[in-house]
PDB file of C-alpha atoms in Angstrom:
ATOM      1  CA  UNK A 317      16.107  -6.666   4.172  1.00  0.00           C
ATOM      2  CA  UNK A 318      15.504  -9.695   1.959  1.00  0.00           C
ATOM      3  CA  UNK A 319      18.477 -11.545   0.518  1.00  0.00           C
ATOM      4  CA  UNK A 320      18.970 -11.380  -3.286  1.00  0.00           C
ATOM      5  CA  UNK A 321      16.941 -14.053  -5.042  1.00  0.00           C
ATOM      6  CA  UNK A 322      14.443 -14.486  -2.193  1.00  0.00           C
ATOM      7  CA  UNK A 323      10.885 -13.241  -2.064  1.00  0.00           C
ATOM      8  CA  UNK A 324      10.104 -10.445   0.349  1.00  0.00           C
ATOM      9  CA  UNK A 325       7.920 -11.337   3.314  1.00  0.00           C
ATOM     10  CA  UNK A 326       6.422  -7.839   3.619  1.00  0.00           C
ATOM     11  CA  UNK A 327       5.706  -5.177   1.007  1.00  0.00           C
ATOM     12  CA  UNK A 328       4.678  -1.536   1.425  1.00  0.00           C
ATOM     13  CA  UNK A 329       3.052   0.401  -1.428  1.00  0.00           C
ATOM     14  CA  UNK A 330       3.425   4.159  -1.057  1.00  0.00           C
ATOM     15  CA  UNK A 331       2.102   7.199  -2.927  1.00  0.00           C
ATOM     16  CA  UNK A 332       1.162  10.804  -2.230  1.00  0.00           C
ATOM     17  CA  UNK A 333      -2.193  10.511  -0.442  1.00  0.00           C
ATOM     18  CA  UNK A 334      -2.777   6.746  -0.055  1.00  0.00           C
ATOM     19  CA  UNK A 335      -6.161   7.099  -1.701  1.00  0.00           C
ATOM     20  CA  UNK A 336      -5.736   5.834  -5.288  1.00  0.00           C
ATOM     21  CA  UNK A 337      -2.479   4.255  -6.482  1.00  0.00           C
ATOM     22  CA  UNK A 338      -1.168   2.545  -3.360  1.00  0.00           C
ATOM     23  CA  UNK A 339      -4.469   1.011  -2.171  1.00  0.00           C
ATOM     24  CA  UNK A 340      -5.142  -0.226  -5.717  1.00  0.00           C
ATOM     25  CA  UNK A 341      -1.660  -1.758  -5.917  1.00  0.00           C
ATOM     26  CA  UNK A 342      -2.083  -3.335  -2.488  1.00  0.00           C
ATOM     27  CA  UNK A 343      -5.414  -4.910  -3.489  1.00  0.00           C
ATOM     28  CA  UNK A 344      -3.960  -6.302  -6.725  1.00  0.00           C
ATOM     29  CA  UNK A 345      -0.938  -7.658  -4.843  1.00  0.00           C
ATOM     30  CA  UNK A 346      -3.184  -9.353  -2.278  1.00  0.00           C
ATOM     31  CA  UNK A 347      -5.235 -10.898  -5.067  1.00  0.00           C
ATOM     32  CA  UNK A 348      -2.082 -12.357  -6.620  1.00  0.00           C
ATOM     33  CA  UNK A 349      -0.266 -13.469  -3.464  1.00  0.00           C
ATOM     34  CA  UNK A 350      -2.985 -13.823  -0.828  1.00  0.00           C
ATOM     35  CA  UNK A 351      -1.637 -14.085   2.700  1.00  0.00           C
ATOM     36  CA  UNK A 352       1.719 -15.533   1.673  1.00  0.00           C
ATOM     37  CA  UNK A 353       3.206 -12.053   2.035  1.00  0.00           C
ATOM     38  CA  UNK A 354       2.207  -9.211   4.339  1.00  0.00           C
ATOM     39  CA  UNK A 355       1.305  -5.983   2.561  1.00  0.00           C
ATOM     40  CA  UNK A 356       0.292  -2.469   3.547  1.00  0.00           C
ATOM     41  CA  UNK A 357       0.011   0.963   1.981  1.00  0.00           C
ATOM     42  CA  UNK A 358       0.729   4.510   3.078  1.00  0.00           C
ATOM     43  CA  UNK A 359       0.915   8.060   1.786  1.00  0.00           C
ATOM     44  CA  UNK A 360       3.102  11.074   2.334  1.00  0.00           C
ATOM     45  CA  UNK A 361       0.165  13.328   3.316  1.00  0.00           C
ATOM     46  CA  UNK A 362      -3.279  12.529   4.719  1.00  0.00           C
ATOM     47  CA  UNK A 363      -5.781  11.746   1.985  1.00  0.00           C
ATOM     48  CA  UNK A 364      -9.456  10.908   1.685  1.00  0.00           C
ATOM     49  CA  UNK A 365     -10.987   7.695   0.296  1.00  0.00           C
ATOM     50  CA  UNK A 366     -11.446   8.038  -3.462  1.00  0.00           C
ATOM     51  CA  UNK A 367     -14.839   6.815  -4.766  1.00  0.00           C
ATOM     52  CA  UNK A 368     -13.517   6.513  -8.321  1.00  0.00           C
ATOM     53  CA  UNK A 369     -10.744   4.141  -7.200  1.00  0.00           C
ATOM     54  CA  UNK A 370     -13.339   2.077  -5.321  1.00  0.00           C
ATOM     55  CA  UNK A 371     -15.528   1.904  -8.457  1.00  0.00           C
ATOM     56  CA  UNK A 372     -12.620   0.928 -10.721  1.00  0.00           C
ATOM     57  CA  UNK A 373     -11.501  -1.862  -8.410  1.00  0.00           C
ATOM     58  CA  UNK A 374     -15.090  -3.051  -8.023  1.00  0.00           C
ATOM     59  CA  UNK A 375     -15.211  -3.535 -11.798  1.00  0.00           C
ATOM     60  CA  UNK A 376     -12.536  -6.220 -11.500  1.00  0.00           C
ATOM     61  CA  UNK A 377     -14.042  -7.769  -8.378  1.00  0.00           C
ATOM     62  CA  UNK A 378     -11.789  -6.215  -5.727  1.00  0.00           C
ATOM     63  CA  UNK A 379     -13.303  -4.341  -2.795  1.00  0.00           C
ATOM     64  CA  UNK A 380     -11.251  -1.438  -1.433  1.00  0.00           C
ATOM     65  CA  UNK A 381     -14.276   0.391   0.011  1.00  0.00           C
ATOM     66  CA  UNK A 382     -13.105  -0.205   3.588  1.00  0.00           C
ATOM     67  CA  UNK A 383      -9.627   1.239   2.940  1.00  0.00           C
ATOM     68  CA  UNK A 384      -8.825   4.272   5.066  1.00  0.00           C
ATOM     69  CA  UNK A 385      -5.847   6.326   3.868  1.00  0.00           C
ATOM     70  CA  UNK A 386      -2.942   6.560   6.274  1.00  0.00           C
ATOM     71  CA  UNK A 387       0.364   8.377   6.296  1.00  0.00           C
ATOM     72  CA  UNK A 388       3.816   6.913   6.847  1.00  0.00           C
ATOM     73  CA  UNK A 389       3.690   8.311  10.386  1.00  0.00           C
ATOM     74  CA  UNK A 390       0.335   6.664  11.158  1.00  0.00           C
ATOM     75  CA  UNK A 391       1.558   3.348   9.783  1.00  0.00           C
ATOM     76  CA  UNK A 392       4.728   3.632  11.849  1.00  0.00           C
ATOM     77  CA  UNK A 393       2.645   4.297  14.994  1.00  0.00           C
ATOM     78  CA  UNK A 394       0.411   1.262  14.352  1.00  0.00           C
ATOM     79  CA  UNK A 395       2.738  -1.300  12.825  1.00  0.00           C
ATOM     80  CA  UNK A 396       6.220   0.095  12.422  1.00  0.00           C
ATOM     81  CA  UNK A 397       7.968   0.530   9.097  1.00  0.00           C
ATOM     82  CA  UNK A 398       9.764  -2.793   8.881  1.00  0.00           C
ATOM     83  CA  UNK A 399       9.172  -3.850   5.279  1.00  0.00           C
ATOM     84  CA  UNK A 400      11.412  -5.969   3.068  1.00  0.00           C
ATOM     85  CA  UNK A 401      10.319  -4.048  -0.021  1.00  0.00           C
ATOM     86  CA  UNK A 402       8.837  -0.566  -0.485  1.00  0.00           C
ATOM     87  CA  UNK A 403       7.248   0.172  -3.852  1.00  0.00           C
ATOM     88  CA  UNK A 404       6.899   3.921  -4.374  1.00  0.00           C
ATOM     89  CA  UNK A 405       4.300   5.148  -6.821  1.00  0.00           C
ATOM     90  CA  UNK A 406       5.066   8.866  -6.775  1.00  0.00           C
ATOM     91  CA  UNK A 407       8.182  11.022  -6.537  1.00  0.00           C
ATOM     92  CA  UNK A 408       7.201  12.399  -3.109  1.00  0.00           C
ATOM     93  CA  UNK A 409       6.706   8.868  -1.769  1.00  0.00           C
ATOM     94  CA  UNK A 410      10.084   7.859  -3.168  1.00  0.00           C
ATOM     95  CA  UNK A 411      11.772  10.720  -1.326  1.00  0.00           C
ATOM     96  CA  UNK A 412       9.860   9.969   1.897  1.00  0.00           C
ATOM     97  CA  UNK A 413      10.651   6.261   1.803  1.00  0.00           C
TER      98      UNK A 413
END
């Protein structure tokens, strides 16, 4: 875990289905911080890509069309769950995190 007053090196955004809120937050975070910090997103349950979220982000010049929703378990299998900061965007994600 990051020390108080230091920036996290890795951030996870989490919501219910990883199809709207968390991928949008991840894309905005990457736009602001680039590759200075690692970021990922996950959901509590399996979701499907949301075309409306893709369209909204496209309006501000961010492409999330290649995002594929993943659960906490899938993320753990691929990368592990070693994040300095977890930002939860739904009550169920907060309880899961």
